[in-house]
XYZ file of C-alpha atoms in Angstrom:
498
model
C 11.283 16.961 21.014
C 9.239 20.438 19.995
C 7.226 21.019 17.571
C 7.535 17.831 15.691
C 6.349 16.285 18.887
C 3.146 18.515 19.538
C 2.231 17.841 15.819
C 2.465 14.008 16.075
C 0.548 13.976 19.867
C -2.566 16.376 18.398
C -2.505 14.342 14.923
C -2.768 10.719 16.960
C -5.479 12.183 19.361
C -7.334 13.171 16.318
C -7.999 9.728 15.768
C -10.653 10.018 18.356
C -11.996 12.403 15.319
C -11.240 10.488 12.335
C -13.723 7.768 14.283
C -16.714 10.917 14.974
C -16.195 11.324 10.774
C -16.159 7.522 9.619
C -19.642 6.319 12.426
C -21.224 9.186 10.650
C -19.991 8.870 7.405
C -21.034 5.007 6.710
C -24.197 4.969 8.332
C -25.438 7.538 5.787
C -23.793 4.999 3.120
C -25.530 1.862 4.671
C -29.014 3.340 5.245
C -28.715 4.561 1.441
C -31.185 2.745 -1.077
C -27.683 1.517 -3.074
C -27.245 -1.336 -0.122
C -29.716 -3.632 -1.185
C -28.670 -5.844 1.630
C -29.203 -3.759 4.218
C -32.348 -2.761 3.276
C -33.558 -6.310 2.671
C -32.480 -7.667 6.164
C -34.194 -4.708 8.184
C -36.993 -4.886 6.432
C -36.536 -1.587 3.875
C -37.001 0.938 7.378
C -38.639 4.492 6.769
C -37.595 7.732 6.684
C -38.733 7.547 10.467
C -36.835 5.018 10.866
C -33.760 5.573 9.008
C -34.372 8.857 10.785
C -33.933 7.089 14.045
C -31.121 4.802 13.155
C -29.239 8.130 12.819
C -30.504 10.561 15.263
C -30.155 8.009 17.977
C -26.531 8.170 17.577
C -26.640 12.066 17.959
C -28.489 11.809 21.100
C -25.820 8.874 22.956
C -23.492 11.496 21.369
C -25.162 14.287 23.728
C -24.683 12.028 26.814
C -21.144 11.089 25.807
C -20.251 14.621 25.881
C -21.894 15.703 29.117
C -20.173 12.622 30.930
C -16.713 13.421 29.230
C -16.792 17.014 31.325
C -16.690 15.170 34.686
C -14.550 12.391 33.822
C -11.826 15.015 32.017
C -11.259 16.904 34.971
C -11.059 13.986 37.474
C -9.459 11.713 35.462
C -7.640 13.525 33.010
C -7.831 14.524 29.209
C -5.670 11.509 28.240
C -7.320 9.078 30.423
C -10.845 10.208 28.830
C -9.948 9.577 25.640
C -8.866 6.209 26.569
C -12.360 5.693 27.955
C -13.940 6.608 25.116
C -11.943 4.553 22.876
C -12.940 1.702 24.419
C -16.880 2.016 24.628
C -16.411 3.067 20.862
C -15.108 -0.331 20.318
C -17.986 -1.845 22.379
C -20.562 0.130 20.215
C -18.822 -0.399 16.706
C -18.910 -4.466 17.502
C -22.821 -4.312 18.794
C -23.368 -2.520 15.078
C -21.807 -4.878 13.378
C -23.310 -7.858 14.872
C -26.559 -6.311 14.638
C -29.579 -8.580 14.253
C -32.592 -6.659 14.363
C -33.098 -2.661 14.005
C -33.701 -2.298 17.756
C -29.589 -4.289 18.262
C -28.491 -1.853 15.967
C -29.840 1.234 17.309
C -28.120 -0.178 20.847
C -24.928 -0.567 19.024
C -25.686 3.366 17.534
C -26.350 4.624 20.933
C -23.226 3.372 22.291
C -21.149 4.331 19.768
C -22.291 7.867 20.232
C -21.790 8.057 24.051
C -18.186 7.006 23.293
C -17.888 9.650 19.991
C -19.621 12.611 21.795
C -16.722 12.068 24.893
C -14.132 12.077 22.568
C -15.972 14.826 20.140
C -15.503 16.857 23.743
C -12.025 16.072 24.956
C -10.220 15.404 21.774
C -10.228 19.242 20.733
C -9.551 20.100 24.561
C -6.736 17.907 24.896
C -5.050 19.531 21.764
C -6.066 23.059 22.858
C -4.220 22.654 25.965
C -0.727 20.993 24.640
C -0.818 23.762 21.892
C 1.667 26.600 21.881
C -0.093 30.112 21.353
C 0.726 30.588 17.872
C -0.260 26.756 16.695
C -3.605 26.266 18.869
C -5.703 26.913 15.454
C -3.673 24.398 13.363
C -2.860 21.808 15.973
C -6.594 21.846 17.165
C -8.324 22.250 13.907
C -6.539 18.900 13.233
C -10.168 17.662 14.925
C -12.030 18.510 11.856
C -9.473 17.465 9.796
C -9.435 14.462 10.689
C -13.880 14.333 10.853
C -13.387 14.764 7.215
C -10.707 11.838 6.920
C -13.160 9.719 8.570
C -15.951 10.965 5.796
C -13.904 10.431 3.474
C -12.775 6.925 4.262
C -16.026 5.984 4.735
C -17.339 7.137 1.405
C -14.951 5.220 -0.151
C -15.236 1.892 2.023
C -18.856 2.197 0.980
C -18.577 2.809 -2.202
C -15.802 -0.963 -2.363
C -18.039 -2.810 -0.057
C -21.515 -2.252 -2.561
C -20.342 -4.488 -4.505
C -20.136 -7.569 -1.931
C -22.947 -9.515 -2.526
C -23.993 -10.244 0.791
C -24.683 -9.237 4.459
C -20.862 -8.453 4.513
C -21.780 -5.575 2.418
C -23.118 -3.326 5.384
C -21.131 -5.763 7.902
C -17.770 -4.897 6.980
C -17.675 -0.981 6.644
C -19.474 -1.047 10.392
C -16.996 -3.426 11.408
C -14.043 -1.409 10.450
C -14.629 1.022 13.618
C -13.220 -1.088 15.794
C -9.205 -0.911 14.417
C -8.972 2.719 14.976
C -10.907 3.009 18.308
C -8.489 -0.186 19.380
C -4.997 1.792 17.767
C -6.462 4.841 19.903
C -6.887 3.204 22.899
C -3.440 1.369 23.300
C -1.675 4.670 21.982
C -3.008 6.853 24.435
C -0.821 4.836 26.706
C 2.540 6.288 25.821
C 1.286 10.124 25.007
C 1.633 13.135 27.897
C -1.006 14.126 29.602
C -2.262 17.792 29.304
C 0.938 20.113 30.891
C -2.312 22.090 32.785
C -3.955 19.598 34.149
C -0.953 18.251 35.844
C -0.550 21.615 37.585
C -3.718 21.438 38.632
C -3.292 18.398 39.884
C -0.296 19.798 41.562
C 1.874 17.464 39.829
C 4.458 20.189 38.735
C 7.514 18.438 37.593
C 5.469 16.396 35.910
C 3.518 19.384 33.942
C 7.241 21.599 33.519
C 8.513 17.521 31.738
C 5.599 17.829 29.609
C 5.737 20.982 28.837
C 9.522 21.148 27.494
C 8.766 17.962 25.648
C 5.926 19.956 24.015
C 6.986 23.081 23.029
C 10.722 23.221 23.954
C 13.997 23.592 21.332
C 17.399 24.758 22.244
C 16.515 28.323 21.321
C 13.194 28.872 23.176
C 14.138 28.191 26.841
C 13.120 31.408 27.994
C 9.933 31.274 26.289
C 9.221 27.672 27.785
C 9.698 29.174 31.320
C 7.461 32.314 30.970
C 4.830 29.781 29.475
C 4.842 27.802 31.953
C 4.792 30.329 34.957
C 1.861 32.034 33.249
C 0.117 28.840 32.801
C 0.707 27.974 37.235
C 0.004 31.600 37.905
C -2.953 31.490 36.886
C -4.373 28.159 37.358
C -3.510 29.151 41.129
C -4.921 31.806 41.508
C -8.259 30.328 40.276
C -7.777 27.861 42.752
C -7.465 30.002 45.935
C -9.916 32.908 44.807
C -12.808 31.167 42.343
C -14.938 28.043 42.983
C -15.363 25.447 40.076
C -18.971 25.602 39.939
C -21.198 24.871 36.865
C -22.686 27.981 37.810
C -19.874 29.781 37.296
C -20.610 29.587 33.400
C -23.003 31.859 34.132
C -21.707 33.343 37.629
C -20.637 36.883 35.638
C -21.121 38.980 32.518
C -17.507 37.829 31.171
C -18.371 34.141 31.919
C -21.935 34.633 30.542
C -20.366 35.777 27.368
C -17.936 32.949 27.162
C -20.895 30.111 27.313
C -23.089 31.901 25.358
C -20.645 32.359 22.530
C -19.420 28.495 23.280
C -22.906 27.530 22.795
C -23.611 29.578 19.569
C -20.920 28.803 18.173
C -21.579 24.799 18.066
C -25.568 25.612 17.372
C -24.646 27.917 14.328
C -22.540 24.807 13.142
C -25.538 22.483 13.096
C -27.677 25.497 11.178
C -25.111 25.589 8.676
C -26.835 22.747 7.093
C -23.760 20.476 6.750
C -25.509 17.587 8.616
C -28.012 17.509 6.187
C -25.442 17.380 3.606
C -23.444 14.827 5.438
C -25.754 12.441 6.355
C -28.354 12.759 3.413
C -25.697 12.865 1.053
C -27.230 10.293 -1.282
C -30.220 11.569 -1.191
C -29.589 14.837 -2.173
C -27.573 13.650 -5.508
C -30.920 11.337 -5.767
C -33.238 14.457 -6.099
C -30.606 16.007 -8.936
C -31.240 12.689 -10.844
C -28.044 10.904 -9.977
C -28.634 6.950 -9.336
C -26.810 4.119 -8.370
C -23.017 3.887 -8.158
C -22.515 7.602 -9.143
C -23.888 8.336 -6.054
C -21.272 7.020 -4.096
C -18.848 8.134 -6.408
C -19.890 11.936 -6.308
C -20.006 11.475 -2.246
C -16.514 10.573 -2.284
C -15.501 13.202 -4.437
C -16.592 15.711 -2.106
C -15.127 14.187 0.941
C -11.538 14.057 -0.513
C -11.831 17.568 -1.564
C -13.046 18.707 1.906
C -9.762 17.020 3.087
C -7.581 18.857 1.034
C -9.201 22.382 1.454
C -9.546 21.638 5.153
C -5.418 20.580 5.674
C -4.350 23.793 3.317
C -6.861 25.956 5.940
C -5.680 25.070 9.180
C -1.983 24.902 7.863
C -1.504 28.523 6.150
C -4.912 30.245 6.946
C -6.413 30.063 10.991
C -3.401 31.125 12.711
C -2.606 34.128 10.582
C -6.229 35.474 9.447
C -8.200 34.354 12.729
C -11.485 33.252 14.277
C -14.233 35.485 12.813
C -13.519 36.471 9.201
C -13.338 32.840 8.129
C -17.056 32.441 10.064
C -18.166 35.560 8.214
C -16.782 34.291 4.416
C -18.138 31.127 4.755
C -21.853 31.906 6.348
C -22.007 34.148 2.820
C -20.531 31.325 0.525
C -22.767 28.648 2.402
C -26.034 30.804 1.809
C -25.438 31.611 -1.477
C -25.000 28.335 -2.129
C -28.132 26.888 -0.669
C -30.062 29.209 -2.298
C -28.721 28.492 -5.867
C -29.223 24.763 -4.764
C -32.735 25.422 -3.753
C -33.430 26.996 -7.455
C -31.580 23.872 -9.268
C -33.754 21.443 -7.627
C -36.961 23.271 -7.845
C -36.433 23.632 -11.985
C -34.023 20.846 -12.721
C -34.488 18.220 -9.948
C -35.104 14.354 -10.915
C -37.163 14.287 -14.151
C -35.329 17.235 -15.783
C -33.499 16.499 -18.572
C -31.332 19.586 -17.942
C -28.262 17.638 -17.225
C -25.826 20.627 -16.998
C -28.281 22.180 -14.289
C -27.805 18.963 -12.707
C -24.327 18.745 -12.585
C -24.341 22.821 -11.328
C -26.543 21.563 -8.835
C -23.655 18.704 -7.103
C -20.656 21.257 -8.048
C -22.750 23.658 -5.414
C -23.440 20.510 -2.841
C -19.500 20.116 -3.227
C -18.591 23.766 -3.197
C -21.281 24.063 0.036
C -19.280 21.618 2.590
C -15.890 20.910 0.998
C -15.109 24.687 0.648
C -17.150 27.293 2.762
C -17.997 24.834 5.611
C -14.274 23.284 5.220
C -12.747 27.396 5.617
C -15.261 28.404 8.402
C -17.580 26.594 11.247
C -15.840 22.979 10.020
C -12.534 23.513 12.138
C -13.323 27.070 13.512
C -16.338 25.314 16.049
C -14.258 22.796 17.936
C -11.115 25.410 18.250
C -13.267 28.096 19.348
C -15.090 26.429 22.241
C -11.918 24.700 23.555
C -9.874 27.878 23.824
C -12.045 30.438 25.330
C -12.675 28.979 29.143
C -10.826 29.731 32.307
C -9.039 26.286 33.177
C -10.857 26.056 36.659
C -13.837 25.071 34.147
C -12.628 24.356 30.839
C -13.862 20.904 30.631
C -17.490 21.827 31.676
C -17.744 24.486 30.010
C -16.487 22.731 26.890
C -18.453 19.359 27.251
C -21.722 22.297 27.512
C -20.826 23.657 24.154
C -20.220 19.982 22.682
C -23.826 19.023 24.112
C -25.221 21.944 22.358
C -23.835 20.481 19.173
C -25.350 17.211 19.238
C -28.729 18.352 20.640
C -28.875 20.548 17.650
C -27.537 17.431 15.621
C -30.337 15.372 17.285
C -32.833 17.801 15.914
C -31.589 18.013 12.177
C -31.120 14.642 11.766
C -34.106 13.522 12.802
C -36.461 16.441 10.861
C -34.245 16.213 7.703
C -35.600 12.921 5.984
C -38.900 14.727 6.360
C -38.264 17.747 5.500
C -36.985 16.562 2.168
C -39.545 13.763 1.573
C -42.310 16.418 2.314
C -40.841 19.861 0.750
C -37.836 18.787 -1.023
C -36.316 21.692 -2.485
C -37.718 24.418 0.017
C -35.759 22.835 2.740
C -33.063 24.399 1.856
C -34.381 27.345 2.102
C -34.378 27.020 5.807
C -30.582 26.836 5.660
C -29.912 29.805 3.220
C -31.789 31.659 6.289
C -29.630 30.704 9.361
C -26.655 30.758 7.461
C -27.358 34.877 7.080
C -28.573 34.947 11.056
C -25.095 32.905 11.711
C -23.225 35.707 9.844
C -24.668 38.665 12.135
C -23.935 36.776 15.304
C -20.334 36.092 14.705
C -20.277 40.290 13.053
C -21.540 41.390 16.637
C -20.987 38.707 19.701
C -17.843 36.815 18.933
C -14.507 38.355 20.239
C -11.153 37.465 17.896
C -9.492 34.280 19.935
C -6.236 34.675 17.370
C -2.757 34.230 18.777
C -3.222 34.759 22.408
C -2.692 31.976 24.898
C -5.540 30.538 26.872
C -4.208 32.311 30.023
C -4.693 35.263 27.984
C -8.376 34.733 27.271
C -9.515 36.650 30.297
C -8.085 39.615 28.802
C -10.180 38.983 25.694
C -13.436 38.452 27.426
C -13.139 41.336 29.953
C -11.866 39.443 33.169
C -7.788 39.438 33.733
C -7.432 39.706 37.181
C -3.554 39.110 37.223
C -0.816 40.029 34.757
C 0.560 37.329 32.219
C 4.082 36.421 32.351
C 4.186 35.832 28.445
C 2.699 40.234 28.433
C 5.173 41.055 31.506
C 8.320 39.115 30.689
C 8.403 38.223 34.455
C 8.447 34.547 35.773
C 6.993 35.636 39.168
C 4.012 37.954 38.406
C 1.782 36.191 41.063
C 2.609 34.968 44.998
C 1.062 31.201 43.874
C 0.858 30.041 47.359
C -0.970 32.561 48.589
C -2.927 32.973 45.504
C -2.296 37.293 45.308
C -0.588 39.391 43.118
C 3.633 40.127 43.470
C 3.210 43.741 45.147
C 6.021 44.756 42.387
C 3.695 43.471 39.325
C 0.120 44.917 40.888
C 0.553 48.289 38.424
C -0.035 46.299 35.154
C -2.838 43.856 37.035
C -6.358 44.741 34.992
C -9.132 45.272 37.416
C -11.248 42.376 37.872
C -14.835 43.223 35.797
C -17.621 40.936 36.994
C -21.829 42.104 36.488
């Protein structure tokens, strides 16, 4: 089947994604002031509260992701994202059926364990059916998708405001459950990942797979160096390396991996793009923008950071790389924030300024749907799938995913305040760690572009064997034994640990 095939397989796994964009994307449209319903049958909540009602999602999310790391290697990428579907559904019905604040915050917490699995194992299960030269566009499908969900949820929120009733904030919660359900039963008939079947053992399984990946009538010999270099080295892991946690950590290489894993995901979070995500509303509110406009101007920006997003991942990632997309977009997203922090400290709500005002949402807009869209957006969840050795590739991933929502859990919970209490110097804080994001991608992050995820150890400083896609050779390794081919040990790179 090829490429057509790989496309449609990452694309329907991404609807794990679409589901981490849409639960994010209507709660900030249901806690908003412009759902009177929803604020008359819990009572009008606080910004402690609404605070709460979203942070507590973050934190299930943390859990979610920390549980998907086990469950993905023992049970499989595919079978993991079946999981997940189905709590989601579980959590998406509780929110909808909610009765009191403390039945939705259940509903919230469950959701999130079942978003932060699939936040984990979606990327990782496209990483690992990708072909070298793809990875970036087939796995940046995740945030593609993050911002379909946004943007589907902008505009469900923006029909359902006009329902006069308790179906108002019913209905857009309630829609979760169709794509968690079209996930779940879909997963049923989709490969599993080629590597973990061979580390499984489960070769003819993993070489099916593979051709029904990847393979055309022209690129046999391709398909067979591929997969020898992926059972090469998952091999040798197995007979020479242990599959510890610790080994995140166990040498310099490996410390360098997590660490940049880690950063990566925590420099997405001090973007500021939660802020804008969640507080959306809000932030049009302080320009002076009321009532459906609101909405209106939300969805705006989410169908632009669609389009921007598709056109990146399509004709950008895979030819320009990793870290000068980080680099552009850390600049665009400070400037930004600092021209939005002037705006609303001379032209905020009470000005009559109105073209300030509209500069001021053009610069929200330009902030996520362009230099967030081009950089950390789909750059975050490619990066930390691609850069592990496959012996621990789902912990070390489901670590860098739990970074991102403890940092989430953080924001989102400090962010009403900050902008109840200091309004426009908040973003201030943002213009800051966008500019400290910037100098750690300059100095600690290696370029990921092009090679496969065999080939990361060569990146990192830690090849041990050669790579049958480098030596041409189907048989650079003695797999059962776990040592190199005596013919193939010249071009071996010595092993470099601390």
């Amino acid at each position: 089947m090829g490429v057509a095939y790989n496309i449609f397989v990452a694309a329907f796994a991404a609807i794990g994604s679409f589901l981490f964009g849409y639960d994010s994307g209507i709660i900030g449209e249901v806690i908003s002031p412009t759902f009177l319903h929803f604020q008359s049958y819990f009572g009008n909540p606080s910004a402690d509260l609404t605070g709460a009602i979203v942070s507590t999602f973050a934190g299930g999310c943390f859990f979610g992701a920390w549980a998907a790391g086990w469950l993905a290697d023992h049970i499989g990428r595919k079978r993991t994202i079946m999981v997940g579907s189905l709590v989601a559904c579980l959590g998406c019905a509780l929110q909808t059926s909610a009765q009191n604040v403390a039945y939705l915050i259940a509903g919230r917490i469950i959701a999130g364990l079942a978003i932060g699995c699939l936040s984990m194992v979606v990327p990782l299960y496209q990483s690992e059916i990708s072909p070298p030269h793809m990875r970036g566009f087939l796995t940046g499908m995740t945030q593609f998708m993050i911002a379909v969900g946004f943007l589907v949820a902008f505009w469900v929120g923006y029909g359902c405001q006009f329902l006069d009733s308790n179906a108002q904030w019913r209905v857009p919660l309630g829609i979760q459950i169709i794509p968690a359900a079209l996930l779940f039963l879909g997963m049923f008939v989709l490969p599993y990942s080629p590597r973990w079947l061979i580390q499984k053992g489960r070769m003819e399984e993993a070489k099916h797979a593979l051709q029904v990946l990847h393979g055309t009538d022209k690129n046999q010999d391709f398909i067979e160096l591929e997969f020898a270099e992926m059972v090469e080295q998952i091999r040798y892991e197995q007979a020479n390396f242990s599959h510890k946690v610790s080994d995140l950590w166990a040498t310099r290489p490996m410390l360098r991996r997590t660490l940049t894993g880690i950063a990566v995901q925590v420099c997405t979070q001090l973007t500021g793009i939660n802020v804008s995500s969640y507080f959306q509303p809000t932030l049009y509110k302080n320009l002076g923008y009321s009532g459906h406009t609101v909405l209106l101007l939300t969805g705006i920006n989410g169908a632009l950071g669609a389009v921007v997003l598709i056109f990146f991942i399509t004709l950008v990632i895979d030819r320009v790389g990793r870290k000068p997309p980080l680099i552009i977009g850390s600049i665009g997203m400070a400037a930004c924030l600092a021209i939005e922090a002037a705006i609303n400290k001379n032209y905020g709500q009470g000005s009559d300024n109105t073209a300030a005002q509209k500069a001021g949402v053009a610069f929200i807009i330009l902030f996520g749907s362009f230099f967030f869209s081009t950089s950390f957006g789909p750059i975050s969840w490619i990066y930390q799938s691609e850069i592990f050795p496959m012996r621990v590739r789902a912990v070390g991933t489901s670590v860098c995913t739990m970074a991102n929502w403890a940092s989430s859990v953080l924001i989102s919970q400090v962010s009403p305040i900050g902008l109840q209490n200091i309004g426009w110097k908040y973003y201030i804080v943002f213009v800051v760690t966008n500019v400290m994001n910037m100098l750690i991608v300059i100095f600690f992050f290696p370029e990921t572009k092009g090679k496969s995820l065999e080939e990361m150890d060569a990146v990192f400083g830690d090849q041990v064997i050669p790579h049958a896609l480098e030596t041409g050779n189907t048989r650079n390794v003695d797999t059962e034994k776990g040592t190199h081919t005596p013919s193939e040990e010249k071009v071996a790179i010595e092993h470099r640990e601390a």
